[in-house]
Short mmCIF file of C-alpha atoms in Angstrom, two decimals:
data_model
loop_
_atom_site.label_atom_id
_atom_site.label_comp_id
_atom_site.label_asym_id
_atom_site.label_seq_id
_atom_site.Cartn_x
_atom_site.Cartn_y
_atom_site.Cartn_z
CA MET A 1 0.00 0.00 0.00
CA PRO A 2 1.52 3.36 -0.98
CA PRO A 3 2.43 5.73 1.88
CA SER A 4 -0.19 8.29 0.75
CA SER A 5 -2.97 5.84 1.62
CA LEU A 6 -1.84 5.44 5.23
CA VAL A 7 -3.80 7.16 7.97
CA ARG A 8 -1.52 9.69 9.66
CA ILE A 9 -1.88 10.37 13.38
CA ASP A 10 -0.07 12.90 15.54
CA ARG A 11 1.35 11.84 18.88
CA ILE A 12 -1.37 13.32 21.09
CA THR A 13 -4.12 11.64 19.05
CA ALA A 14 -2.30 8.31 19.10
CA ARG A 15 -1.95 8.65 22.88
CA ARG A 16 -5.61 9.46 23.39
CA LEU A 17 -6.69 6.66 21.09
CA ALA A 18 -4.58 4.26 23.17
CA LEU A 19 -6.14 5.57 26.38
CA ALA A 20 -9.67 5.42 25.01
CA ALA A 21 -9.13 1.85 23.79
CA ALA A 22 -7.74 0.89 27.20
CA GLY A 23 -10.82 2.29 28.94
CA LEU A 24 -8.84 5.02 30.68
CA LEU A 25 -9.96 8.22 28.99
CA PRO A 26 -13.02 9.79 30.64
CA ARG A 27 -15.86 10.65 28.29
CA ALA A 28 -14.29 8.72 25.43
CA ASP A 29 -16.97 6.79 23.56
CA ARG A 30 -15.97 3.28 24.57
CA PRO A 31 -18.75 0.91 25.70
CA LEU A 32 -17.27 0.23 29.13
CA PRO A 33 -18.79 0.93 32.55
CA ARG A 34 -17.15 3.73 34.53
CA ARG A 35 -18.49 3.54 38.08
CA VAL A 36 -19.57 0.67 40.27
CA ALA A 37 -20.23 0.32 43.96
CA GLY A 38 -18.36 -2.21 46.06
CA GLY A 39 -18.32 -5.82 45.01
CA GLY A 40 -21.81 -7.07 44.24
CA ALA A 41 -23.25 -8.72 41.15
CA ARG A 42 -23.17 -5.49 39.15
CA ALA A 43 -19.49 -5.03 39.97
CA ARG A 44 -18.73 -8.57 38.80
CA ARG A 45 -20.55 -7.95 35.53
CA ALA A 46 -18.59 -4.73 35.06
CA CYS A 47 -15.32 -6.62 35.66
CA HIS A 48 -16.33 -9.18 33.06
CA ALA A 49 -17.07 -6.36 30.60
CA VAL A 50 -13.58 -4.90 31.09
CA LEU A 51 -11.98 -8.32 30.70
CA GLU A 52 -13.98 -9.01 27.54
CA HIS A 53 -12.90 -5.69 26.04
CA LEU A 54 -9.21 -5.84 26.95
CA GLY A 55 -8.96 -9.54 26.10
CA TYR A 56 -6.89 -10.57 29.10
CA LEU A 57 -5.89 -9.76 32.66
CA GLN A 58 -2.28 -10.63 33.35
CA LEU A 59 -1.79 -12.41 36.69
CA ASP A 60 0.93 -11.77 39.22
CA SER A 61 1.20 -12.85 42.83
CA ILE A 62 2.62 -9.60 44.26
CA ALA A 63 0.05 -7.93 46.53
CA VAL A 64 2.24 -5.47 48.45
CA THR A 65 -0.04 -2.55 47.53
CA GLY A 66 -3.13 -4.29 48.85
CA ALA A 67 -4.21 -5.68 45.46
CA ARG A 68 -2.63 -7.85 42.79
CA THR A 69 -2.14 -6.54 39.27
CA HIS A 70 -5.47 -7.87 37.92
CA GLY A 71 -7.29 -6.09 40.76
CA ILE A 72 -5.39 -2.86 40.11
CA VAL A 73 -6.21 -2.98 36.39
CA LEU A 74 -9.91 -3.42 37.11
CA ALA A 75 -10.05 -0.79 39.87
CA SER A 76 -8.34 1.75 37.60
CA ARG A 77 -11.20 1.38 35.10
CA LEU A 78 -14.06 0.99 37.56
CA ASP A 79 -14.27 3.83 40.06
CA GLY A 80 -15.73 2.55 43.33
CA LEU A 81 -14.80 -1.10 42.75
CA ASP A 82 -13.72 -3.22 45.70
CA ALA A 83 -10.46 -4.53 44.23
CA GLY A 84 -10.93 -7.78 46.12
CA VAL A 85 -13.66 -8.76 43.66
CA ALA A 86 -10.92 -9.44 41.14
CA GLU A 87 -9.75 -12.44 43.16
CA THR A 88 -13.11 -14.18 42.69
CA LEU A 89 -13.66 -13.77 38.95
CA LEU A 90 -12.40 -17.23 38.03
CA ALA A 91 -15.08 -19.60 39.30
CA PRO A 92 -17.27 -22.38 37.91
CA GLY A 93 -19.90 -20.98 35.60
CA GLU A 94 -18.15 -17.64 35.02
CA PRO A 95 -17.22 -16.60 31.44
CA VAL A 96 -13.51 -16.65 32.31
CA PHE A 97 -10.70 -19.17 31.94
CA GLU A 98 -7.03 -19.16 32.83
CA TYR A 99 -4.31 -19.85 30.32
CA TRP A 100 -1.17 -18.51 28.66
CA GLY A 101 -2.30 -15.26 27.03
CA HIS A 102 0.06 -12.32 27.41
CA GLU A 103 1.57 -14.23 30.30
CA ALA A 104 -0.45 -16.43 32.64
CA SER A 105 -3.76 -14.61 32.34
CA TRP A 106 -7.48 -14.67 32.88
CA LEU A 107 -9.18 -14.57 29.50
CA PRO A 108 -12.74 -14.28 28.17
CA LEU A 109 -14.16 -17.76 27.61
CA ALA A 110 -14.93 -16.80 24.01
CA LEU A 111 -11.18 -16.84 23.27
CA TYR A 112 -10.75 -20.48 24.29
CA PRO A 113 -11.05 -21.84 20.71
CA ALA A 114 -8.58 -19.24 19.41
CA LEU A 115 -5.84 -20.63 21.66
CA GLY A 116 -6.18 -24.21 20.43
CA PHE A 117 -2.92 -23.85 18.47
CA ARG A 118 -1.10 -22.99 21.69
CA ARG A 119 -2.48 -25.95 23.60
CA ARG A 120 -1.27 -28.22 20.81
CA GLU A 121 2.09 -26.46 20.70
CA TYR A 122 2.48 -26.70 24.47
CA ARG A 123 2.17 -30.46 24.53
CA ARG A 124 5.89 -29.87 24.60
CA HIS A 125 6.20 -27.42 27.45
CA PRO A 126 8.03 -24.17 26.54
CA TRP A 127 10.39 -24.57 29.53
CA TRP A 128 10.52 -28.31 30.17
CA GLY A 129 10.17 -29.86 26.74
CA ASP A 130 8.30 -33.15 26.45
CA PHE A 131 7.85 -33.49 30.20
CA ILE A 132 4.56 -35.34 29.81
CA GLY A 133 5.97 -37.82 27.31
CA ALA A 134 9.08 -38.37 29.40
CA HIS A 135 6.97 -39.17 32.48
CA ARG A 136 3.83 -40.68 30.97
CA PRO A 137 3.06 -42.95 33.96
CA LEU A 138 2.97 -39.91 36.27
CA ALA A 139 0.74 -38.00 33.84
CA ASP A 140 -1.69 -40.92 33.58
CA TRP A 141 -1.77 -41.42 37.34
CA MET A 142 -2.45 -37.73 37.94
CA LEU A 143 -5.25 -37.55 35.37
CA ASP A 144 -6.81 -40.71 36.82
CA ARG A 145 -6.64 -39.32 40.35
CA ILE A 146 -8.26 -36.02 39.42
CA GLY A 147 -10.89 -37.81 37.37
CA ARG A 148 -11.71 -40.07 40.30
CA ASP A 149 -11.24 -37.80 43.33
CA GLY A 150 -11.98 -34.37 41.90
CA PRO A 151 -10.09 -31.05 41.64
CA LEU A 152 -6.58 -30.85 43.04
CA ARG A 153 -4.28 -28.08 44.22
CA SER A 154 -0.55 -28.52 43.95
CA ALA A 155 -0.42 -27.79 47.69
CA ASP A 156 -2.48 -30.94 48.24
CA LEU A 157 0.02 -33.19 46.49
CA ASP A 158 3.71 -33.58 47.22
CA ASP A 159 6.10 -36.12 45.82
CA ALA A 160 5.84 -38.22 48.97
CA ALA A 161 2.18 -38.81 48.12
CA LEU A 162 3.06 -40.41 44.81
CA PRO A 163 3.00 -44.18 44.46
CA PRO A 164 6.50 -45.61 45.12
CA ARG A 165 6.88 -46.63 41.47
CA LEU A 166 6.58 -42.96 40.42
CA ARG A 167 9.11 -41.47 42.85
CA GLY A 168 12.66 -40.55 41.99
CA GLY A 169 14.61 -41.13 38.83
CA TRP A 170 13.91 -37.68 37.45
CA GLY A 171 17.38 -37.06 36.13
CA ALA A 172 19.85 -34.23 36.19
CA ASP A 173 17.20 -31.53 35.98
CA ASP A 174 16.35 -32.08 39.67
CA ALA A 175 18.87 -29.46 40.69
CA LEU A 176 17.48 -26.87 38.28
CA TRP A 177 14.03 -26.48 39.80
CA SER A 178 12.71 -26.06 43.29
CA ASN A 179 9.21 -27.00 42.11
CA LYS A 180 7.83 -30.31 43.22
CA HIS A 181 7.71 -32.69 40.29
CA SER A 182 4.01 -33.20 40.83
CA THR A 183 3.45 -29.44 40.54
CA ARG A 184 5.44 -29.37 37.35
CA MET A 185 3.29 -32.14 35.91
CA LEU A 186 0.07 -30.32 36.86
CA GLU A 187 1.32 -27.23 35.05
CA ALA A 188 2.48 -29.24 32.04
CA LEU A 189 -0.92 -30.94 31.73
CA TRP A 190 -2.62 -27.56 32.09
CA SER A 191 -0.42 -26.01 29.40
CA ALA A 192 -1.23 -28.92 27.08
CA GLY A 193 -4.96 -28.50 27.66
CA SER A 194 -5.58 -31.80 29.46
CA LEU A 195 -6.29 -29.93 32.69
CA ALA A 196 -7.84 -26.53 33.32
CA VAL A 197 -7.72 -24.17 36.29
CA ARG A 198 -11.12 -24.45 37.95
CA GLU A 199 -10.62 -21.63 40.45
CA ARG A 200 -8.06 -19.95 42.68
CA ARG A 201 -8.19 -20.02 46.46
CA GLY A 202 -5.80 -17.64 48.13
CA PHE A 203 -4.34 -17.25 44.65
CA GLN A 204 -3.48 -20.98 44.56
CA ARG A 205 -4.73 -22.74 41.46
CA THR A 206 -7.15 -25.65 41.65
CA PHE A 207 -6.80 -27.99 38.67
CA ASP A 208 -9.55 -30.16 37.20
CA LEU A 209 -10.19 -32.11 34.02
CA THR A 210 -10.77 -29.69 31.17
CA GLU A 211 -14.13 -31.24 30.29
CA ARG A 212 -15.39 -30.37 33.78
CA VAL A 213 -14.31 -26.72 33.52
CA ILE A 214 -14.73 -25.58 29.91
CA PRO A 215 -18.29 -25.99 28.59
CA GLU A 216 -18.74 -28.59 25.89
CA ASP A 217 -20.02 -26.13 23.28
CA VAL A 218 -16.90 -23.99 23.77
CA ARG A 219 -14.56 -26.96 23.52
CA ALA A 220 -16.33 -28.14 20.38
CA ARG A 221 -15.61 -24.95 18.43
CA ARG A 222 -12.75 -25.32 15.98
CA ILE A 223 -11.04 -22.56 14.04
CA ASP A 224 -7.95 -22.89 11.89
CA ASP A 225 -4.67 -21.37 13.01
CA ASP A 226 -4.77 -18.45 10.56
CA GLU A 227 -8.20 -17.38 11.72
CA ALA A 228 -7.16 -17.86 15.36
CA ILE A 229 -4.24 -15.47 14.88
CA ALA A 230 -6.58 -12.94 13.24
CA VAL A 231 -9.00 -13.18 16.17
CA LEU A 232 -6.21 -12.57 18.68
CA LEU A 233 -4.68 -9.65 16.76
CA LEU A 234 -8.06 -7.97 16.43
CA LYS A 235 -8.77 -8.44 20.14
CA ALA A 236 -5.36 -6.95 20.99
CA LEU A 237 -6.08 -3.92 18.82
CA ASP A 238 -9.43 -3.43 20.57
CA GLY A 239 -7.54 -2.69 23.79
CA LEU A 240 -4.55 -0.89 22.30
CA GLY A 241 -6.03 1.63 19.86
CA PHE A 242 -2.89 2.21 17.81
CA ALA A 243 -0.22 -0.49 17.82
CA THR A 244 2.64 -1.74 15.72
CA THR A 245 2.66 -5.26 14.35
CA GLY A 246 5.33 -6.12 16.94
CA THR A 247 3.20 -4.93 19.85
CA LEU A 248 0.17 -6.83 18.56
CA ALA A 249 2.22 -10.02 18.31
CA ALA A 250 3.82 -9.50 21.73
CA THR A 251 0.39 -9.04 23.33
CA TRP A 252 -0.15 -12.77 22.82
CA ARG A 253 3.53 -13.81 22.81
CA LEU A 254 3.24 -14.93 19.19
CA ARG A 255 6.75 -16.07 18.34
CA ASN A 256 8.07 -17.48 15.08
CA ARG A 257 4.80 -16.69 13.29
CA ARG A 258 5.78 -13.68 11.21
CA ASP A 259 4.29 -14.89 7.93
CA GLN A 260 1.09 -15.99 9.63
CA ILE A 261 0.74 -12.63 11.39
CA GLN A 262 1.25 -10.75 8.13
CA ARG A 263 -1.37 -12.91 6.41
CA ALA A 264 -3.82 -12.33 9.25
CA LEU A 265 -3.37 -8.55 9.17
CA ALA A 266 -3.72 -8.50 5.37
CA HIS A 267 -6.92 -10.52 5.70
CA LEU A 268 -8.29 -8.18 8.38
CA GLU A 269 -7.47 -5.21 6.16
CA GLU A 270 -9.25 -6.82 3.21
CA ARG A 271 -12.29 -7.41 5.43
CA GLY A 272 -12.27 -3.72 6.35
CA GLU A 273 -11.65 -4.33 10.04
CA VAL A 274 -8.19 -2.75 10.38
CA VAL A 275 -6.45 0.14 8.68
CA PRO A 276 -2.68 0.74 8.37
CA ALA A 277 -1.60 3.93 10.09
CA VAL A 278 1.48 6.01 10.76
CA ALA A 279 1.93 7.81 14.08
CA ALA A 280 4.44 10.60 14.55
CA LEU A 281 6.26 9.44 17.69
CA GLU A 282 9.59 10.61 19.10
CA GLY A 283 10.41 12.53 15.95
CA ARG A 284 9.86 9.64 13.56
CA ASP A 285 7.06 7.91 11.72
CA VAL A 286 6.00 4.64 13.35
CA ARG A 287 3.91 2.29 11.25
CA GLY A 288 1.12 0.37 12.86
CA TRP A 289 -2.59 -0.36 12.78
CA ILE A 290 -5.90 0.98 14.07
CA ARG A 291 -9.44 -0.39 13.98
CA ALA A 292 -11.40 0.88 10.97
CA SER A 293 -14.19 1.75 13.40
CA ASP A 294 -11.82 4.22 15.11
CA LEU A 295 -11.35 6.38 12.01
CA ASP A 296 -14.32 8.61 12.75
CA ARG A 297 -13.14 9.12 16.35
CA LEU A 298 -9.75 10.62 15.57
CA ASP A 299 -10.94 14.22 15.13
CA ARG A 300 -12.95 14.07 18.36
CA LEU A 301 -9.99 12.70 20.27
CA ARG A 302 -7.69 15.36 18.86
CA ALA A 303 -10.09 18.10 19.97
CA MET A 304 -10.61 16.74 23.51
CA ARG A 305 -9.48 18.61 26.59
CA PRO A 306 -9.05 15.81 29.15
CA ARG A 307 -9.41 16.78 32.80
CA ARG A 308 -5.98 16.78 34.46
CA ASP A 309 -6.84 17.16 38.15
CA HIS A 310 -8.29 13.65 38.61
CA GLY A 311 -5.63 10.96 38.75
CA VAL A 312 -5.71 7.18 38.83
CA ALA A 313 -2.98 4.71 39.82
CA LEU A 314 -2.15 2.01 37.27
CA SER A 315 -0.52 -1.38 37.56
CA PRO A 316 3.01 -1.50 36.10
CA PHE A 317 1.71 -4.54 34.18
CA ASP A 318 -1.34 -2.72 32.83
CA PRO A 319 -2.21 -3.55 29.19
CA LEU A 320 -1.50 0.11 28.42
CA LEU A 321 2.02 0.00 29.85
CA TRP A 322 3.76 -3.37 29.56
CA ASP A 323 5.34 -2.45 26.21
CA ARG A 324 7.90 -0.05 27.63
CA GLY A 325 9.01 1.25 24.24
CA ARG A 326 5.42 2.08 23.33
CA THR A 327 4.88 3.74 26.72
CA ARG A 328 7.94 5.91 26.19
CA ALA A 329 6.93 6.82 22.64
CA LEU A 330 3.34 7.72 23.53
CA PHE A 331 3.80 9.32 26.96
CA ASP A 332 7.47 10.25 27.25
CA PHE A 333 7.47 8.11 30.40
CA ASP A 334 10.10 5.52 31.35
CA LEU A 335 8.38 2.65 33.10
CA VAL A 336 10.75 1.13 35.64
CA VAL A 337 9.99 -2.11 37.50
CA GLU A 338 12.45 -2.53 40.36
CA ILE A 339 11.12 -5.53 42.27
CA TYR A 340 14.24 -7.57 41.49
CA LYS A 341 16.74 -4.84 42.35
CA PRO A 342 18.44 -4.63 45.75
CA PRO A 343 16.90 -1.78 47.81
CA ALA A 344 20.02 0.36 47.53
CA GLU A 345 19.82 0.27 43.73
CA ARG A 346 16.18 1.27 43.42
CA ARG A 347 15.45 4.71 42.04
CA PHE A 348 11.72 4.87 42.75
CA GLY A 349 10.71 1.92 44.93
CA TYR A 350 9.88 -1.76 45.12
CA TYR A 351 6.54 -1.78 43.27
CA CYS A 352 5.74 1.66 41.92
CA LEU A 353 2.38 2.41 40.36
CA PRO A 354 2.36 4.96 37.51
CA VAL A 355 -0.25 7.69 37.95
CA LEU A 356 -2.37 8.84 35.02
CA ALA A 357 -4.10 12.23 34.95
CA GLY A 358 -6.16 13.02 31.87
CA ASP A 359 -3.92 11.99 29.00
CA ALA A 360 -0.58 12.28 30.81
CA LEU A 361 1.44 10.03 33.09
CA ILE A 362 2.36 12.54 35.78
CA GLY A 363 4.35 10.42 38.24
CA ARG A 364 4.52 7.22 40.27
CA VAL A 365 3.89 6.12 43.83
CA ASP A 366 5.38 3.36 45.96
CA LEU A 367 2.72 1.91 48.29
CA LYS A 368 2.69 -0.72 50.99
CA ALA A 369 -0.44 -2.19 52.54
CA ASP A 370 -0.52 -2.96 56.24
CA ARG A 371 -3.65 -5.07 56.66
CA LYS A 372 -3.18 -5.59 60.39
CA ALA A 373 -3.06 -1.85 60.99
CA GLY A 374 -5.74 -1.20 58.36
CA ARG A 375 -3.68 1.34 56.50
CA LEU A 376 -2.00 2.00 53.16
CA ASP A 377 1.42 3.60 53.59
CA VAL A 378 2.73 5.92 50.90
CA LEU A 379 6.45 5.19 50.89
CA SER A 380 7.30 7.67 48.17
CA VAL A 381 5.75 9.96 45.57
CA HIS A 382 7.65 10.92 42.43
CA HIS A 383 6.29 13.56 40.07
CA GLU A 384 7.52 13.67 36.49
CA ALA A 385 7.68 17.46 36.60
CA THR A 386 10.54 18.98 38.57
CA MET A 387 8.08 21.57 39.87
CA PRO A 388 4.66 19.85 39.84
CA SER A 389 1.69 22.15 39.42
CA ALA A 390 -1.16 22.41 41.89
CA ARG A 391 -3.26 20.51 39.34
CA ASP A 392 -0.78 17.62 39.27
CA ARG A 393 -0.61 17.52 43.06
CA GLU A 394 -4.38 17.36 43.24
CA ALA A 395 -4.44 14.57 40.64
CA MET A 396 -1.92 12.62 42.72
CA ARG A 397 -4.01 13.12 45.86
CA VAL A 398 -7.14 11.89 44.08
CA ALA A 399 -5.28 8.85 42.71
CA LEU A 400 -4.01 7.86 46.17
CA THR A 401 -7.42 8.36 47.78
CA ARG A 402 -9.17 6.33 45.11
CA PHE A 403 -6.64 3.50 45.39
CA ALA A 404 -6.91 3.36 49.17
CA THR A 405 -10.69 3.12 48.86
CA ALA A 406 -10.40 0.31 46.32
CA VAL A 407 -8.21 -1.78 48.63
CA GLY A 408 -10.24 -0.89 51.73
CA LEU A 409 -7.45 0.78 53.73
CA ALA A 410 -6.91 4.14 55.38
CA LEU A 411 -4.38 6.25 53.52
CA ARG A 412 -1.28 7.39 55.39
CA THR A 413 1.01 9.83 53.63
CA ALA A 414 3.99 11.88 54.62
CA ARG A 415 3.28 15.58 55.15
CA ASP A 416 4.80 16.43 51.79
CA GLY A 417 3.40 13.29 50.10
CA ALA A 418 1.08 14.32 47.29
#
């Protein structure tokens, strides 16, 4: 396609399109709920709506702020949400399943058929190779036990509980992993699609036979790999607004599928669902894609005047932010995750949450929940501006207050906090 036919977008419009797609731009015309109260049935439905739109909620066990990343993502979209609701979304009968999406993620049940290629691919585990084939007797015993006795947590099964004939003899890889071998087999069978995660209790997965978790009509749907890739790319673009081909592929960790991805995008363009676009970012033209349905929104987004005195804290693993290069290009913001750095080497803090105000990332906060004391401690506040305005300080205050409400804790800040 000749360059003259590309849709051209300036940086601020690309940024606002990304925010609107992510459900983070107030008054943008995205069909997502904005406010909920607490954690009742309406709140659960609103959470499902956000998940359906974004396509995934990445999971992570870190809860130092009072909520894990999936709870933070939902609370940042749903003002008034009790972030604890996020921990209960995966349950029998809910339109959610857990699998490898962006990383380990909760996904809309409708995407289950589109990940059939990955379940087949992961019969050889991405880390452990043909673990199931190498230990077939253990796999068969575990499937039989779950089929007979019901769902199983890895915490309920250690290697000492295995029949004597299945213990030991694992080989040189014993020293490489601290996981119990039984846990590794549960995860391998889950990755291959023989097991599914039925629910989480205290964030621990409960595994069951796939046919007892995923409805039969969902399991029966079959789509070919090319169409599956197209479905996933389109879903990624729904939540991203403007994105390069690389970001779309990385959303689903699609590796070694370049030709297939190009075919899928060409097919989506032929169907009139996506449009090639060029965004002016960091002084250069960046080629990517937008939804065709977003074309008539670009002028409105360009003319918006987003309110800058109401802030919201985001997860560092938010769908808007995980692509650090994209975050820098759109927002001029360097996302830094320092959880693995020694304290003395941290610049901002252990688990900093970026703070969004209007269409700008204005700073970050390091928070620590103290459930016993019932408080949320603000360990540090870092503004992007050397001399933050009164508007930015107010946005930071609102973001901290909203987050504390979401996690059900009293906010404690230093005198010069926000």
